Amino acid sequence: MKTIRIQTDDFDLAQEYQLLRQLSSTVGAVVTFTGLVRDFQDDGEGECALDGALDGAIEGAIESLSLEHYPGMTETLLAEIVEQAHERWSLIGSTVIHRVGKLLPTDQIVFVGVASQHRGDAFEAAQFLMDYLKTKATFWKKVSQDGEHSWVESKDSDAAAASRWDKGLLLGDAEGSLLGDAEGSLSKNAEGSLLGDAEGSLLKDAEGSLSKNAEGSLLSDAEGSDHA
Amino acid sequence: MINILFFGRLGDFAKGVPSTIQANTPQEIRDLLAVDFPALAKELSEPQVLVSVNQMIVGWDQQLMDGSEVAFLPPVTGG
C-alpha cells in the first residue's frame, strides 16, 4: 500500500497508524512521524535567523503559516520519493500526508508512516521520506503576521540531511545499494534537486557521513543480530 | 503561447506578469521578463531557482512547444 494525500484538512494520527498496522499480519513495525507548525518565537533569536523565515520584517510569534504547492507536480514528486523508499527498503506499506493552505502554530502539517516487518526498514524509510520530502517536493511555506508575510527559506541542514541518502550509505541495505544506487541518485539529484545547491551539499557532506556511518552504525549492527 | 507560473516568493515579484508569453526557451522567457519586470528577472537568475516544463525539471535552454507549461521554482520548504 502506498498512500499519498495532499489536503487542507487535518489528519487523525491514530487512524493512520491503524491503517498501517492492519495492512497485514506480517507487519512487525510501524514508524510514524508527525510534523507540527512551530511558533518561531520559541526558538529565540538564533533559531529565528537559522530558519531564515522572517527576513527581518516580521518578528515575534507567527500568526499563521500558509503552504503553497504545485498541484500535479507535487503528487508526482511524492510518488517518486515513495517509490524509491519501497525499492530501497522492504516495506509493507507507507502513508505520506501533507497539508496545504493556512495553518496555525501547533497544527499538524505533515505525516509519514511506514509499516514493515522489521524496525530497521521502517525507521530508515520514514526518515528518508521526510528528508526527501522536505528538499524535493514542491511545497513553499509563507509566514504571516499583522498583514505582512515572508517566505520561509530553505535550510542547508535539510539539504545535508537529504544528501546522506544519495550516497548509497544506507545502513542495512549494503547489497547493491552502494554501487547500484550511487550513480543514478547522484546524477538525478544534480539535475533535479529543488534545493539548488545539491552538488555542493553532496560533496560537503560525503566525508562526514562516510566516517560516521562506518564507525557507529547501530542499525546495521542490530539488523545483523536479527539475522544471526 | 507558453503558460508561465511562479511559485513561492517568486510569485510576489510576478504581480502583473501575463500568464502566457511567446518564447523558445525558459532562458528567453527570463530575458523577455527582464524588460518590464527587472526585479523578477533578477530573482529568476538566482542559482537556486529551478525551472520545469510540463512539471519536469529541465535546463534553462530547454526548447519549448506551443502550450508548454513553464514553472519557476524557488528552493522548496515543505515538511
Short mmCIF file of C-alpha atoms in Angstrom, two decimals:
data_model
loop_
_atom_site.label_atom_id
_atom_site.label_comp_id
_atom_site.label_asym_id
_atom_site.label_seq_id
_atom_site.Cartn_x
_atom_site.Cartn_y
_atom_site.Cartn_z
CA MET A 1 0.00 0.00 0.00
CA LYS A 2 1.29 3.43 -0.93
CA THR A 3 -0.91 6.30 0.15
CA ILE A 4 -0.15 9.90 -0.75
CA ARG A 5 -2.52 12.68 0.18
CA ILE A 6 -2.24 16.45 -0.15
CA GLN A 7 -5.08 18.09 1.69
CA THR A 8 -6.23 21.16 3.54
CA ASP A 9 -7.96 19.08 6.21
CA ASP A 10 -6.31 17.82 9.34
CA PHE A 11 -5.49 14.11 9.73
CA ASP A 12 -6.01 11.63 12.53
CA LEU A 13 -2.76 10.11 13.69
CA ALA A 14 -4.46 7.14 15.40
CA GLN A 15 -6.46 6.34 12.30
CA GLU A 16 -3.43 6.49 10.02
CA TYR A 17 -1.50 4.27 12.41
CA GLN A 18 -4.32 1.72 12.50
CA LEU A 19 -4.48 1.61 8.71
CA LEU A 20 -0.78 0.79 8.54
CA ARG A 21 -0.96 -1.63 11.45
CA GLN A 22 -3.81 -3.56 9.93
CA LEU A 23 -2.28 -3.94 6.50
CA SER A 24 -1.08 -7.45 7.11
CA SER A 25 -0.31 -9.89 9.88
CA THR A 26 3.32 -9.72 8.76
CA VAL A 27 3.62 -6.09 9.91
CA GLY A 28 6.07 -6.12 12.77
CA ALA A 29 6.95 -2.45 12.93
CA VAL A 30 5.16 0.81 12.29
CA VAL A 31 7.09 4.06 12.44
CA THR A 32 5.16 7.30 12.23
CA PHE A 33 6.35 10.88 12.10
CA THR A 34 4.15 13.92 12.52
CA GLY A 35 5.40 17.43 11.80
CA LEU A 36 3.78 20.39 13.55
CA VAL A 37 3.69 24.09 12.82
CA ARG A 38 6.10 25.71 15.22
CA ASP A 39 5.86 29.12 16.73
CA PHE A 40 9.17 30.56 15.63
CA GLN A 41 9.29 32.84 18.65
CA ASP A 42 10.01 29.84 20.85
CA ASP A 43 13.30 29.36 19.08
CA GLY A 44 14.83 32.55 20.35
CA GLU A 45 16.83 34.86 18.22
CA GLY A 46 19.41 32.46 16.91
CA GLU A 47 16.99 29.89 15.61
CA CYS A 48 14.91 32.58 14.08
CA ALA A 49 17.84 33.56 11.96
CA LEU A 50 18.55 29.92 11.22
CA ASP A 51 15.06 29.37 9.98
CA GLY A 52 15.51 32.36 7.77
CA ALA A 53 11.78 32.77 7.84
CA LEU A 54 11.45 36.26 8.94
CA ASP A 55 13.65 38.37 6.72
CA GLY A 56 13.88 40.98 9.44
CA ALA A 57 10.46 42.29 8.52
CA ILE A 58 8.40 40.14 10.82
CA GLU A 59 9.47 39.36 14.32
CA GLY A 60 7.81 37.62 17.20
CA ALA A 61 5.13 34.98 17.18
CA ILE A 62 3.74 33.90 13.85
CA GLU A 63 0.09 34.42 13.28
CA SER A 64 -0.27 31.83 10.59
CA LEU A 65 1.59 29.75 8.10
CA SER A 66 0.34 29.07 4.63
CA LEU A 67 1.52 26.33 2.40
CA GLU A 68 1.54 26.62 -1.33
CA HIS A 69 2.31 23.75 -3.66
CA TYR A 70 2.45 22.94 -7.35
CA PRO A 71 -0.59 20.73 -7.93
CA GLY A 72 0.24 17.78 -10.11
CA MET A 73 3.99 18.09 -9.81
CA THR A 74 3.90 17.68 -6.05
CA GLU A 75 1.96 14.43 -6.33
CA THR A 76 4.37 13.16 -9.00
CA LEU A 77 7.43 14.01 -6.92
CA LEU A 78 5.99 12.44 -3.77
CA ALA A 79 5.10 9.31 -5.71
CA GLU A 80 8.71 9.10 -6.95
CA ILE A 81 10.05 9.52 -3.43
CA VAL A 82 7.70 6.86 -2.05
CA GLU A 83 8.64 4.55 -4.91
CA GLN A 84 12.31 4.97 -4.07
CA ALA A 85 11.63 4.15 -0.43
CA HIS A 86 9.83 0.97 -1.40
CA GLU A 87 12.69 -0.01 -3.68
CA ARG A 88 15.35 0.62 -1.08
CA TRP A 89 13.70 -0.93 1.94
CA SER A 90 11.46 -3.88 2.49
CA LEU A 91 8.17 -2.13 3.22
CA ILE A 92 4.65 -3.41 3.55
CA GLY A 93 3.02 -0.02 3.31
CA SER A 94 3.58 3.69 3.55
CA THR A 95 1.49 6.81 4.00
CA VAL A 96 2.51 10.38 3.26
CA ILE A 97 0.10 13.19 4.07
CA HIS A 98 0.98 16.85 3.58
CA ARG A 99 -1.38 19.66 4.41
CA VAL A 100 -1.60 22.83 2.36
CA GLY A 101 -3.38 26.14 2.89
CA LYS A 102 -3.49 28.15 6.07
CA LEU A 103 -2.18 26.57 9.28
CA LEU A 104 -1.67 27.81 12.82
CA PRO A 105 1.01 27.09 15.42
CA THR A 106 0.65 23.56 16.88
CA ASP A 107 -1.32 22.38 13.83
CA GLN A 108 -0.27 19.12 12.26
CA ILE A 109 1.35 19.78 8.91
CA VAL A 110 2.87 16.53 7.68
CA PHE A 111 2.58 12.81 8.37
CA VAL A 112 4.85 10.00 7.29
CA GLY A 113 4.04 6.46 8.33
CA VAL A 114 5.79 3.27 7.33
CA ALA A 115 4.92 -0.36 8.03
CA SER A 116 7.45 -3.14 7.63
CA GLN A 117 8.38 -6.49 9.08
CA HIS A 118 11.41 -5.20 10.94
CA ARG A 119 12.06 -1.90 12.62
CA GLY A 120 15.24 -1.05 10.73
CA ASP A 121 13.40 -0.71 7.44
CA ALA A 122 10.59 1.33 8.96
CA PHE A 123 12.89 3.71 10.84
CA GLU A 124 15.13 4.37 7.89
CA ALA A 125 12.41 4.63 5.29
CA ALA A 126 10.45 7.09 7.42
CA GLN A 127 13.48 9.28 7.86
CA PHE A 128 14.33 9.05 4.18
CA LEU A 129 10.78 10.00 3.22
CA MET A 130 10.83 13.05 5.47
CA ASP A 131 14.29 14.15 4.38
CA TYR A 132 13.44 13.83 0.71
CA LEU A 133 10.01 15.34 1.09
CA LYS A 134 11.46 18.44 2.69
CA THR A 135 14.01 19.04 -0.02
CA LYS A 136 12.41 17.75 -3.20
CA ALA A 137 8.65 18.11 -3.09
CA THR A 138 7.21 21.35 -4.42
CA PHE A 139 5.86 22.96 -1.27
CA TRP A 140 6.54 26.50 -0.11
CA LYS A 141 5.83 27.94 3.34
CA LYS A 142 4.79 31.51 3.96
CA VAL A 143 4.68 33.08 7.41
CA SER A 144 2.14 35.83 8.01
CA GLN A 145 1.73 38.30 10.81
CA ASP A 146 -0.05 41.64 11.08
CA GLY A 147 -0.87 41.66 7.41
CA GLU A 148 2.71 41.15 6.34
CA HIS A 149 4.21 37.94 5.03
CA SER A 150 7.56 36.41 4.43
CA TRP A 151 8.55 33.23 2.60
CA VAL A 152 10.44 30.64 4.60
CA GLU A 153 13.89 29.98 3.20
CA SER A 154 15.34 26.55 2.67
CA LYS A 155 17.88 25.31 5.17
CA ASP A 156 21.31 23.89 4.48
CA SER A 157 20.73 21.40 7.28
CA ASP A 158 17.75 19.95 5.40
CA ALA A 159 19.83 19.65 2.26
CA ALA A 160 22.56 17.89 4.20
CA ALA A 161 20.02 15.53 5.79
CA ALA A 162 18.65 14.59 2.38
CA SER A 163 22.05 14.22 0.78
CA ARG A 164 23.01 11.47 3.22
CA TRP A 165 20.66 9.18 1.35
CA ASP A 166 22.10 9.98 -2.06
CA LYS A 167 25.37 8.30 -1.45
CA GLY A 168 24.18 4.76 -1.02
CA LEU A 169 25.49 4.71 2.51
CA LEU A 170 22.36 3.27 3.88
CA LEU A 171 22.52 1.09 6.85
CA GLY A 172 21.42 -2.41 6.27
CA ASP A 173 20.91 -2.35 2.53
CA ALA A 174 24.54 -2.61 1.58
CA GLU A 175 23.85 -5.21 -1.07
CA GLY A 176 23.83 -3.41 -4.33
CA SER A 177 22.90 -0.04 -2.98
CA LEU A 178 26.45 1.17 -2.60
CA LEU A 179 27.21 0.79 -6.24
CA GLY A 180 23.88 0.26 -7.81
CA ASP A 181 22.33 3.33 -6.42
CA ALA A 182 25.10 5.84 -6.31
CA GLU A 183 25.27 6.82 -9.92
CA GLY A 184 21.59 7.17 -10.56
CA SER A 185 20.88 9.12 -7.42
CA LEU A 186 23.75 11.46 -7.83
CA SER A 187 23.07 12.39 -11.38
CA LYS A 188 19.36 12.60 -10.80
CA ASN A 189 19.96 14.83 -7.88
CA ALA A 190 22.33 17.15 -9.60
CA GLU A 191 19.76 17.79 -12.28
CA GLY A 192 16.63 17.69 -10.33
CA SER A 193 17.16 18.69 -6.74
CA LEU A 194 14.85 21.52 -5.94
CA LEU A 195 17.23 22.83 -3.37
CA GLY A 196 19.57 24.15 -5.95
CA ASP A 197 22.86 23.53 -4.22
CA ALA A 198 22.64 19.79 -4.29
CA GLU A 199 26.06 19.40 -5.77
CA GLY A 200 27.69 21.43 -3.05
CA SER A 201 25.86 19.58 -0.31
CA LEU A 202 26.73 16.21 -1.71
CA LEU A 203 30.38 16.99 -1.75
CA LYS A 204 30.38 18.80 1.54
CA ASP A 205 28.63 16.00 3.31
CA ALA A 206 30.25 12.99 1.80
CA GLU A 207 33.23 12.64 4.03
CA GLY A 208 31.50 13.20 7.34
CA SER A 209 28.70 10.78 6.65
CA LEU A 210 31.02 8.12 5.43
CA SER A 211 33.06 8.06 8.55
CA LYS A 212 30.07 8.47 10.80
CA ASN A 213 28.31 5.52 9.31
CA ALA A 214 31.34 3.37 9.16
CA GLU A 215 32.18 3.85 12.78
CA GLY A 216 28.98 3.65 14.58
CA SER A 217 26.02 2.32 12.72
CA LEU A 218 23.74 0.99 15.39
CA LEU A 219 21.12 -0.05 12.94
CA SER A 220 23.25 -2.20 10.74
CA ASP A 221 24.58 -3.91 13.85
CA ALA A 222 21.10 -4.52 15.07
CA GLU A 223 19.93 -5.92 11.83
CA GLY A 224 22.92 -8.19 11.70
CA SER A 225 21.93 -9.60 15.05
CA ASP A 226 18.39 -10.15 13.90
CA HIS A 227 19.57 -12.29 11.06
CA ALA A 228 22.04 -14.08 13.24
CA MET B 1 1.93 30.53 -26.43
CA ILE B 2 3.68 29.35 -23.31
CA ASN B 3 1.90 29.30 -19.94
CA ILE B 4 4.10 30.58 -17.14
CA LEU B 5 3.78 30.00 -13.40
CA PHE B 6 5.70 31.43 -10.45
CA PHE B 7 5.77 29.75 -7.06
CA GLY B 8 6.75 30.77 -3.54
CA ARG B 9 8.47 34.08 -3.20
CA LEU B 10 8.76 34.43 -6.96
CA GLY B 11 5.00 34.95 -7.04
CA ASP B 12 5.45 38.18 -5.07
CA PHE B 13 7.75 39.52 -7.77
CA ALA B 14 5.47 38.37 -10.58
CA LYS B 15 2.47 40.56 -9.85
CA GLY B 16 1.16 41.91 -13.14
CA VAL B 17 3.11 39.43 -15.25
CA PRO B 18 0.97 37.98 -18.06
CA SER B 19 0.14 34.28 -17.69
CA THR B 20 1.26 33.49 -21.22
CA ILE B 21 4.26 34.53 -23.26
CA GLN B 22 5.85 33.71 -26.60
CA ALA B 23 9.34 32.25 -26.22
CA ASN B 24 11.50 29.33 -27.31
CA THR B 25 13.31 28.57 -24.04
CA PRO B 26 12.93 29.35 -20.33
CA GLN B 27 16.05 31.48 -20.67
CA GLU B 28 14.31 33.55 -23.32
CA ILE B 29 11.30 33.98 -21.01
CA ARG B 30 13.62 35.30 -18.33
CA ASP B 31 15.24 37.70 -20.79
CA LEU B 32 11.86 38.95 -22.03
CA LEU B 33 10.62 39.47 -18.48
CA ALA B 34 13.73 41.49 -17.65
CA VAL B 35 12.43 44.32 -19.85
CA ASP B 36 9.32 45.08 -17.83
CA PHE B 37 9.99 43.17 -14.62
CA PRO B 38 13.67 43.61 -13.77
CA ALA B 39 13.21 42.68 -10.10
CA LEU B 40 11.56 39.39 -11.09
CA ALA B 41 14.24 38.66 -13.67
CA LYS B 42 16.90 39.22 -11.03
CA GLU B 43 15.18 36.72 -8.73
CA LEU B 44 14.90 34.22 -11.56
CA SER B 45 18.64 34.49 -12.11
CA GLU B 46 19.40 33.24 -8.60
CA PRO B 47 21.23 29.93 -9.00
CA GLN B 48 18.84 28.10 -6.65
CA VAL B 49 15.84 28.82 -8.85
CA LEU B 50 14.88 25.84 -10.97
CA VAL B 51 12.65 25.69 -13.97
CA SER B 52 10.22 22.98 -15.01
CA VAL B 53 8.48 22.36 -18.28
CA ASN B 54 5.26 20.39 -18.10
CA GLN B 55 6.16 19.55 -14.50
CA MET B 56 9.60 18.11 -15.24
CA ILE B 57 12.76 19.87 -14.06
CA VAL B 58 14.73 20.94 -17.14
CA GLY B 59 17.64 23.13 -18.16
CA TRP B 60 17.17 26.78 -18.99
CA ASP B 61 17.87 26.06 -22.65
CA GLN B 62 15.06 23.50 -22.97
CA GLN B 63 13.14 24.02 -26.23
CA LEU B 64 9.51 24.87 -25.58
CA MET B 65 6.49 23.74 -27.56
CA ASP B 66 3.34 25.74 -28.05
CA GLY B 67 1.14 25.18 -25.00
CA SER B 68 4.02 24.18 -22.70
CA GLU B 69 3.64 24.96 -19.01
CA VAL B 70 6.78 26.57 -17.64
CA ALA B 71 7.10 26.98 -13.88
CA PHE B 72 9.77 28.84 -11.96
CA LEU B 73 10.54 27.18 -8.64
CA PRO B 74 12.45 28.70 -5.73
CA PRO B 75 14.01 26.31 -3.20
CA VAL B 76 11.27 24.21 -1.64
CA THR B 77 10.36 24.46 2.05
CA GLY B 78 7.79 21.78 2.76
CA GLY B 79 7.62 19.32 5.61
#
